[in-house]
Structure formats: C-alpha cells, structure tokens
Amino acid sequence: MKGQGPLETVGLGVYGNKDFGWEGTTTWAAAQGPTGRAAVLDKVVELYRSGVLQPPVVQAFPLGRWRDAFETLSTPHRGRKVVLDCQVEDGVEA
C-alpha cells in the first residue's frame, strides 16, 4: 500500500494475508502531531471497512486454561491473538 500519502510515510505494509505491519512509527508520530496521526488512523479504518485489512483472529481462554493458551501461542500462526478471560473460569462466570 505504499505511495498513498501518510501510510507511505510510516511504512505501512499490507501483506498477502491481509495482515499489516508498521515500520518507523515512533519517529514519524512524534513529528506529525494529532492531524497527521489522525490521517493515518482514518486510512487504516478505511482499509478495514473496505476489507483490505482484517482484524486478527482472537481466541479467548478462561483463566483456568492458561496452559492451553500458552501452548496455542507456541504453534506457528501469523496474526493470531490469544486472550485470557479473567471473568470466566472454565466456562463458568466468575
């Protein structure tokens, strides 16, 4: 997606699997101020809404299954997120 205004500046890369990564955002964000950062966030929202980007797969585990959660993290899979749900204990609300 390079060559599209503020996204080119921060090096937003959109990959074949509709995942994305940022390069050099800290220096860029400090120099842009709120307007520049808002322009990038507006573009990212537009990319999500158009389907170019998709949110990562999130797999939630109850806190009691933390070992399963960490084992899941050890298997290779780009873009997957694992969450420990502290409100649920093995399927029962805490």
GROMACS .gro file of C-alpha atoms in nm:
model
   94
    1MET     CA    1   0.000   0.000   0.000
    2LYS     CA    2   0.300   0.227  -0.030
    3GLY     CA    3   0.259   0.552  -0.216
    4GLN     CA    4  -0.068   0.653  -0.052
    5GLY     CA    5   0.003   0.968   0.148
    6PRO     CA    6   0.060   0.928   0.521
    7LEU     CA    7   0.079   0.550   0.501
    8GLU     CA    8   0.388   0.573   0.284
    9THR     CA    9   0.549   0.798   0.544
   10VAL     CA   10   0.519   0.541   0.822
   11GLY     CA   11   0.588   0.239   0.606
   12LEU     CA   12   0.257   0.061   0.650
   13GLY     CA   13   0.290  -0.273   0.475
   14VAL     CA   14  -0.016  -0.473   0.377
   15TYR     CA   15   0.071  -0.837   0.324
   16GLY     CA   16  -0.095  -1.104   0.111
   17ASN     CA   17  -0.287  -1.248   0.404
   18LYS     CA   18  -0.446  -0.907   0.472
   19ASP     CA   19  -0.229  -0.850   0.776
   20PHE     CA   20  -0.029  -0.531   0.820
   21GLY     CA   21   0.277  -0.405   0.998
   22TRP     CA   22   0.422  -0.067   1.086
   23GLU     CA   23   0.780   0.046   1.037
   24GLY     CA   24   0.926   0.362   1.186
   25THR     CA   25   0.612   0.484   1.358
   26THR     CA   26   0.769   0.629   1.671
   27THR     CA   27   0.978   0.893   1.495
   28TRP     CA   28   0.703   0.967   1.246
   29ALA     CA   29   0.429   1.002   1.507
   30ALA     CA   30   0.636   1.242   1.714
   31ALA     CA   31   0.686   1.467   1.410
   32GLN     CA   32   0.328   1.463   1.276
   33GLY     CA   33   0.116   1.586   1.560
   34PRO     CA   34  -0.251   1.498   1.600
   35THR     CA   35  -0.355   1.583   1.242
   36GLY     CA   36  -0.100   1.354   1.078
   37ARG     CA   37  -0.173   1.066   1.313
   38ALA     CA   38  -0.548   1.111   1.259
   39ALA     CA   39  -0.496   1.090   0.881
   40VAL     CA   40  -0.322   0.754   0.917
   41LEU     CA   41  -0.588   0.618   1.152
   42ASP     CA   42  -0.860   0.734   0.910
   43LYS     CA   43  -0.685   0.544   0.630
   44VAL     CA   44  -0.650   0.230   0.844
   45VAL     CA   45  -1.022   0.245   0.928
   46GLU     CA   46  -1.099   0.284   0.557
   47LEU     CA   47  -0.884  -0.022   0.477
   48TYR     CA   48  -1.067  -0.230   0.741
   49ARG     CA   49  -1.409  -0.118   0.618
   50SER     CA   50  -1.321  -0.199   0.257
   51GLY     CA   51  -1.195  -0.546   0.353
   52VAL     CA   52  -0.831  -0.484   0.253
   53LEU     CA   53  -0.734  -0.534   0.619
   54GLN     CA   54  -0.900  -0.778   0.854
   55PRO     CA   55  -0.878  -0.790   1.233
   56PRO     CA   56  -0.660  -1.064   1.378
   57VAL     CA   57  -0.814  -1.392   1.487
   58VAL     CA   58  -0.870  -1.375   1.864
   59GLN     CA   59  -0.902  -1.692   2.066
   60ALA     CA   60  -1.023  -1.645   2.425
   61PHE     CA   61  -0.940  -1.892   2.701
   62PRO     CA   62  -1.081  -1.897   3.055
   63LEU     CA   63  -0.811  -1.819   3.310
   64GLY     CA   64  -0.813  -2.179   3.432
   65ARG     CA   65  -0.695  -2.294   3.087
   66TRP     CA   66  -0.388  -2.070   3.079
   67ARG     CA   67  -0.165  -2.366   2.987
   68ASP     CA   68  -0.375  -2.432   2.677
   69ALA     CA   69  -0.350  -2.064   2.587
   70PHE     CA   70   0.029  -2.063   2.609
   71GLU     CA   71   0.051  -2.388   2.413
   72THR     CA   72  -0.162  -2.230   2.142
   73LEU     CA   73   0.081  -1.938   2.128
   74SER     CA   74   0.370  -2.177   2.075
   75THR     CA   75   0.228  -2.304   1.745
   76PRO     CA   76   0.319  -2.101   1.437
   77HIS     CA   77   0.036  -1.884   1.309
   78ARG     CA   78   0.083  -1.528   1.195
   79GLY     CA   79  -0.156  -1.270   1.332
   80ARG     CA   80  -0.336  -1.484   1.588
   81LYS     CA   81  -0.405  -1.329   1.927
   82VAL     CA   82  -0.469  -1.523   2.248
   83VAL     CA   83  -0.661  -1.368   2.537
   84LEU     CA   84  -0.702  -1.492   2.894
   85ASP     CA   85  -1.052  -1.414   3.018
   86CYS     CA   86  -1.029  -1.340   3.390
   87GLN     CA   87  -1.409  -1.320   3.423
   88VAL     CA   88  -1.465  -1.682   3.319
   89GLU     CA   89  -1.326  -1.987   3.500
   90ASP     CA   90  -1.351  -2.297   3.277
   91GLY     CA   91  -1.673  -2.184   3.115
   92VAL     CA   92  -1.839  -2.057   3.435
   93GLU     CA   93  -1.873  -1.684   3.503
   94ALA     CA   94  -1.655  -1.583   3.798
   0.00000   0.00000   0.00000
